[in-house]
mmCIF file of C-alpha atoms in Angstrom:
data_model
loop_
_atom_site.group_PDB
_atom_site.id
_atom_site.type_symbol
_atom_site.label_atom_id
_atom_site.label_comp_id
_atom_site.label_asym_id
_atom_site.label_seq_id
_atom_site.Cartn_x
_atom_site.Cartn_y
_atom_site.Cartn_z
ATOM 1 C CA UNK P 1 39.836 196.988 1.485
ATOM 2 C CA UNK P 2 42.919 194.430 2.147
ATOM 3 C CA UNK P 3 41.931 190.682 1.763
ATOM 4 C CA UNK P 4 40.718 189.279 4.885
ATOM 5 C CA UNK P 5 43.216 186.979 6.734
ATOM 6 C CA UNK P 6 42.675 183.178 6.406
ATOM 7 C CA UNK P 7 43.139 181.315 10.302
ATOM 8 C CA UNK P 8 42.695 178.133 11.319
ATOM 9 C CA UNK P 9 38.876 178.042 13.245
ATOM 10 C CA UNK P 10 39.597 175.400 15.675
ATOM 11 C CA UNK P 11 42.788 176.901 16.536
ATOM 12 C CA UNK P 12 41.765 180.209 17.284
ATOM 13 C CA UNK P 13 38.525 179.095 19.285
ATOM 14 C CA UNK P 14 41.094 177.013 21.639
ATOM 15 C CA UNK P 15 43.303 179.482 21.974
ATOM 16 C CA UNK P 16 40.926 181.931 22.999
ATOM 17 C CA UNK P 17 38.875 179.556 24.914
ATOM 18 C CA UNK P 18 42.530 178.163 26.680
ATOM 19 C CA UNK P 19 42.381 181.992 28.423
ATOM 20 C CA UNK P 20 46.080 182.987 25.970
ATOM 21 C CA UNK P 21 47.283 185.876 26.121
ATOM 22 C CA UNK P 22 45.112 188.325 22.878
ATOM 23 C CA UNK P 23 49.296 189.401 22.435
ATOM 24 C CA UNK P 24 50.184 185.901 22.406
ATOM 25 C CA UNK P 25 47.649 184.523 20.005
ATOM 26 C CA UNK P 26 47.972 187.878 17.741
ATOM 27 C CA UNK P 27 51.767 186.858 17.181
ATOM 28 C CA UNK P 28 51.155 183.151 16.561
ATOM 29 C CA UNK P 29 48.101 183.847 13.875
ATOM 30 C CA UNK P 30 50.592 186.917 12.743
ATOM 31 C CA UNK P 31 47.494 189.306 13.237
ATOM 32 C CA UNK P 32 48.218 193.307 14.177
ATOM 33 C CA UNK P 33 45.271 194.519 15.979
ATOM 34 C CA UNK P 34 42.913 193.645 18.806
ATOM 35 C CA UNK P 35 39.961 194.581 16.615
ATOM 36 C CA UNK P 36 40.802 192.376 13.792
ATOM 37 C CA UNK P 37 41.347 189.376 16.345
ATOM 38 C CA UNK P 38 37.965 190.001 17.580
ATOM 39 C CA UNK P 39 36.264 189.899 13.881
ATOM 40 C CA UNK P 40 38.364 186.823 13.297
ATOM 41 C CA UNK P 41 37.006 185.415 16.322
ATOM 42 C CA UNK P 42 33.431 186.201 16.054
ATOM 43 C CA UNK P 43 33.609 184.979 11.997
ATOM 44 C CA UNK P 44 35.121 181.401 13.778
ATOM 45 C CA UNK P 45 32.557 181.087 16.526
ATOM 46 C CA UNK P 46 29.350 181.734 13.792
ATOM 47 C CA UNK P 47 31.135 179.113 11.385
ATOM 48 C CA UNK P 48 31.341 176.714 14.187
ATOM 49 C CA UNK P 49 27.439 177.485 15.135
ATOM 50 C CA UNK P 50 28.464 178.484 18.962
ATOM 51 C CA UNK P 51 26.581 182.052 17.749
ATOM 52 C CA UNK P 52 24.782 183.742 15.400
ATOM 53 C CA UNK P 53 25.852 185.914 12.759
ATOM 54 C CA UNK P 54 24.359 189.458 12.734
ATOM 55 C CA UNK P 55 22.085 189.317 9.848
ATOM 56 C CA UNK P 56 21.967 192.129 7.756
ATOM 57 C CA UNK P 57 18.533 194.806 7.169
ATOM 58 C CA UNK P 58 15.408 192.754 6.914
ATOM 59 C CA UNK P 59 13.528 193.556 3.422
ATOM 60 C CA UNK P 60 10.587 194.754 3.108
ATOM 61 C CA UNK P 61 7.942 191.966 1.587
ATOM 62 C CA UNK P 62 10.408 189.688 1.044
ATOM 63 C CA UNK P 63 11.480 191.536 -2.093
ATOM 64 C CA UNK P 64 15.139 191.278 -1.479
ATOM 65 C CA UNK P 65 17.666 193.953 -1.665
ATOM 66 C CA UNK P 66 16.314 196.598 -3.899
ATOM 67 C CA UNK P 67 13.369 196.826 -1.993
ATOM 68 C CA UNK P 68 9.916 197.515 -3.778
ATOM 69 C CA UNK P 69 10.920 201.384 -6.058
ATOM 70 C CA UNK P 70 9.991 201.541 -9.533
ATOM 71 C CA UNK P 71 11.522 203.823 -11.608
ATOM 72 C CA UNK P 72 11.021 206.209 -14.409
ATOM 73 C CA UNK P 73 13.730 206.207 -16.925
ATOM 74 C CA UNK P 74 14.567 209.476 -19.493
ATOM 75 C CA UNK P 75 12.150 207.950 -21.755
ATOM 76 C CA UNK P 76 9.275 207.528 -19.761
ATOM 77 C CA UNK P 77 8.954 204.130 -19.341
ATOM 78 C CA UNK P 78 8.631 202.045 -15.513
ATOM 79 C CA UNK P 79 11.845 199.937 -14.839
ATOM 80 C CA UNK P 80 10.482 197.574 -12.270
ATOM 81 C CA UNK P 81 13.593 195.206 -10.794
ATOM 82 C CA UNK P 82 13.566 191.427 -11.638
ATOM 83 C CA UNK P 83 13.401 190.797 -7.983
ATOM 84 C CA UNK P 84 9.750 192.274 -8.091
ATOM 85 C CA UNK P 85 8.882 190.568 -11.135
ATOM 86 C CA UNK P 86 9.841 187.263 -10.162
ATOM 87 C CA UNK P 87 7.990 187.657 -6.170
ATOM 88 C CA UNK P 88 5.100 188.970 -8.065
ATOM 89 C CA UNK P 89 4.873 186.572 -10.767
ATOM 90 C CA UNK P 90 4.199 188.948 -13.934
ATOM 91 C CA UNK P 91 4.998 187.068 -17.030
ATOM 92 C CA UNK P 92 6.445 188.929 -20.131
ATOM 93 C CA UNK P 93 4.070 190.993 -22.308
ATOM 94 C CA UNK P 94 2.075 191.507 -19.137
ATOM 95 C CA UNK P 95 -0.721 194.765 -19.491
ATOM 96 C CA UNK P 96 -1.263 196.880 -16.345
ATOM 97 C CA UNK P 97 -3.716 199.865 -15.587
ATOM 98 C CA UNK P 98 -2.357 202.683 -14.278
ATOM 99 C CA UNK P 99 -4.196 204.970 -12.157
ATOM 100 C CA UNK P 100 -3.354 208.243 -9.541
ATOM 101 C CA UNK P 101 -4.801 207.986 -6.241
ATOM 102 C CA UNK P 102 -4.187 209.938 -3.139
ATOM 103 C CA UNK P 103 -1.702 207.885 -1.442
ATOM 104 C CA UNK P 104 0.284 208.094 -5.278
ATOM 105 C CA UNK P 105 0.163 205.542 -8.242
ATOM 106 C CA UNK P 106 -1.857 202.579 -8.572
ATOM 107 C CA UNK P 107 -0.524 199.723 -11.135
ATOM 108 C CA UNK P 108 -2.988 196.801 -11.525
ATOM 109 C CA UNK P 109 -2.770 194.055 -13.825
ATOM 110 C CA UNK P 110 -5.075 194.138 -16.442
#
């Protein structure tokens, strides 16, 4: 993916707001297409705070990106992501119970 083009804000949001030409202001910013005139232009207007930026997927438990999976590596054991650790507050050395229910695996501290 090419590096994305650095424009002067201000500039842009005049020109736009001004009523120019898009073929005008592409050739002055020395920007090829429409569609990356619009991205530069919505990236300007939510750094100015005229809109919000589209935020991305919502987590679930405020666990951040990983979400909330545990894992079971070649050897058995339950990899469970910092990020979980950390919201959940287990310390190291921590003991759990583990137990199957219907639903699928309980994990309780102990």
């Amino acid at each position: 993916m090419p590096r994305k083009k650095i424009v002067d804000n201000e500039k842009l949001i005049k020109a736009v707001d001004a009523k120019v030409p898009a073929k005008e202001i592409m050739a002055k910013f020395s920007i090829k297409t429409t569609a990356q005139l619009k991205a530069l232009y919505l990236d300007a207007l939510v750094e100015k705070g005229n809109i919000k930026g589209i935020t991305g997927k919502a987590s679930k438990d405020g666990l951040g990106q990983g979400g909330n999976q545990i894992k079971v590596n070649k050897r058995g054991s339950l990899i469970v992501p910092s990020d979980i650790i950390e919201t959940m507050g287990f310390q190291v050395g921590d003991q759990f119970s583990v137990r199957k229910t219907k639903s699928g695996v309980s994990i309780k501290r102990i």
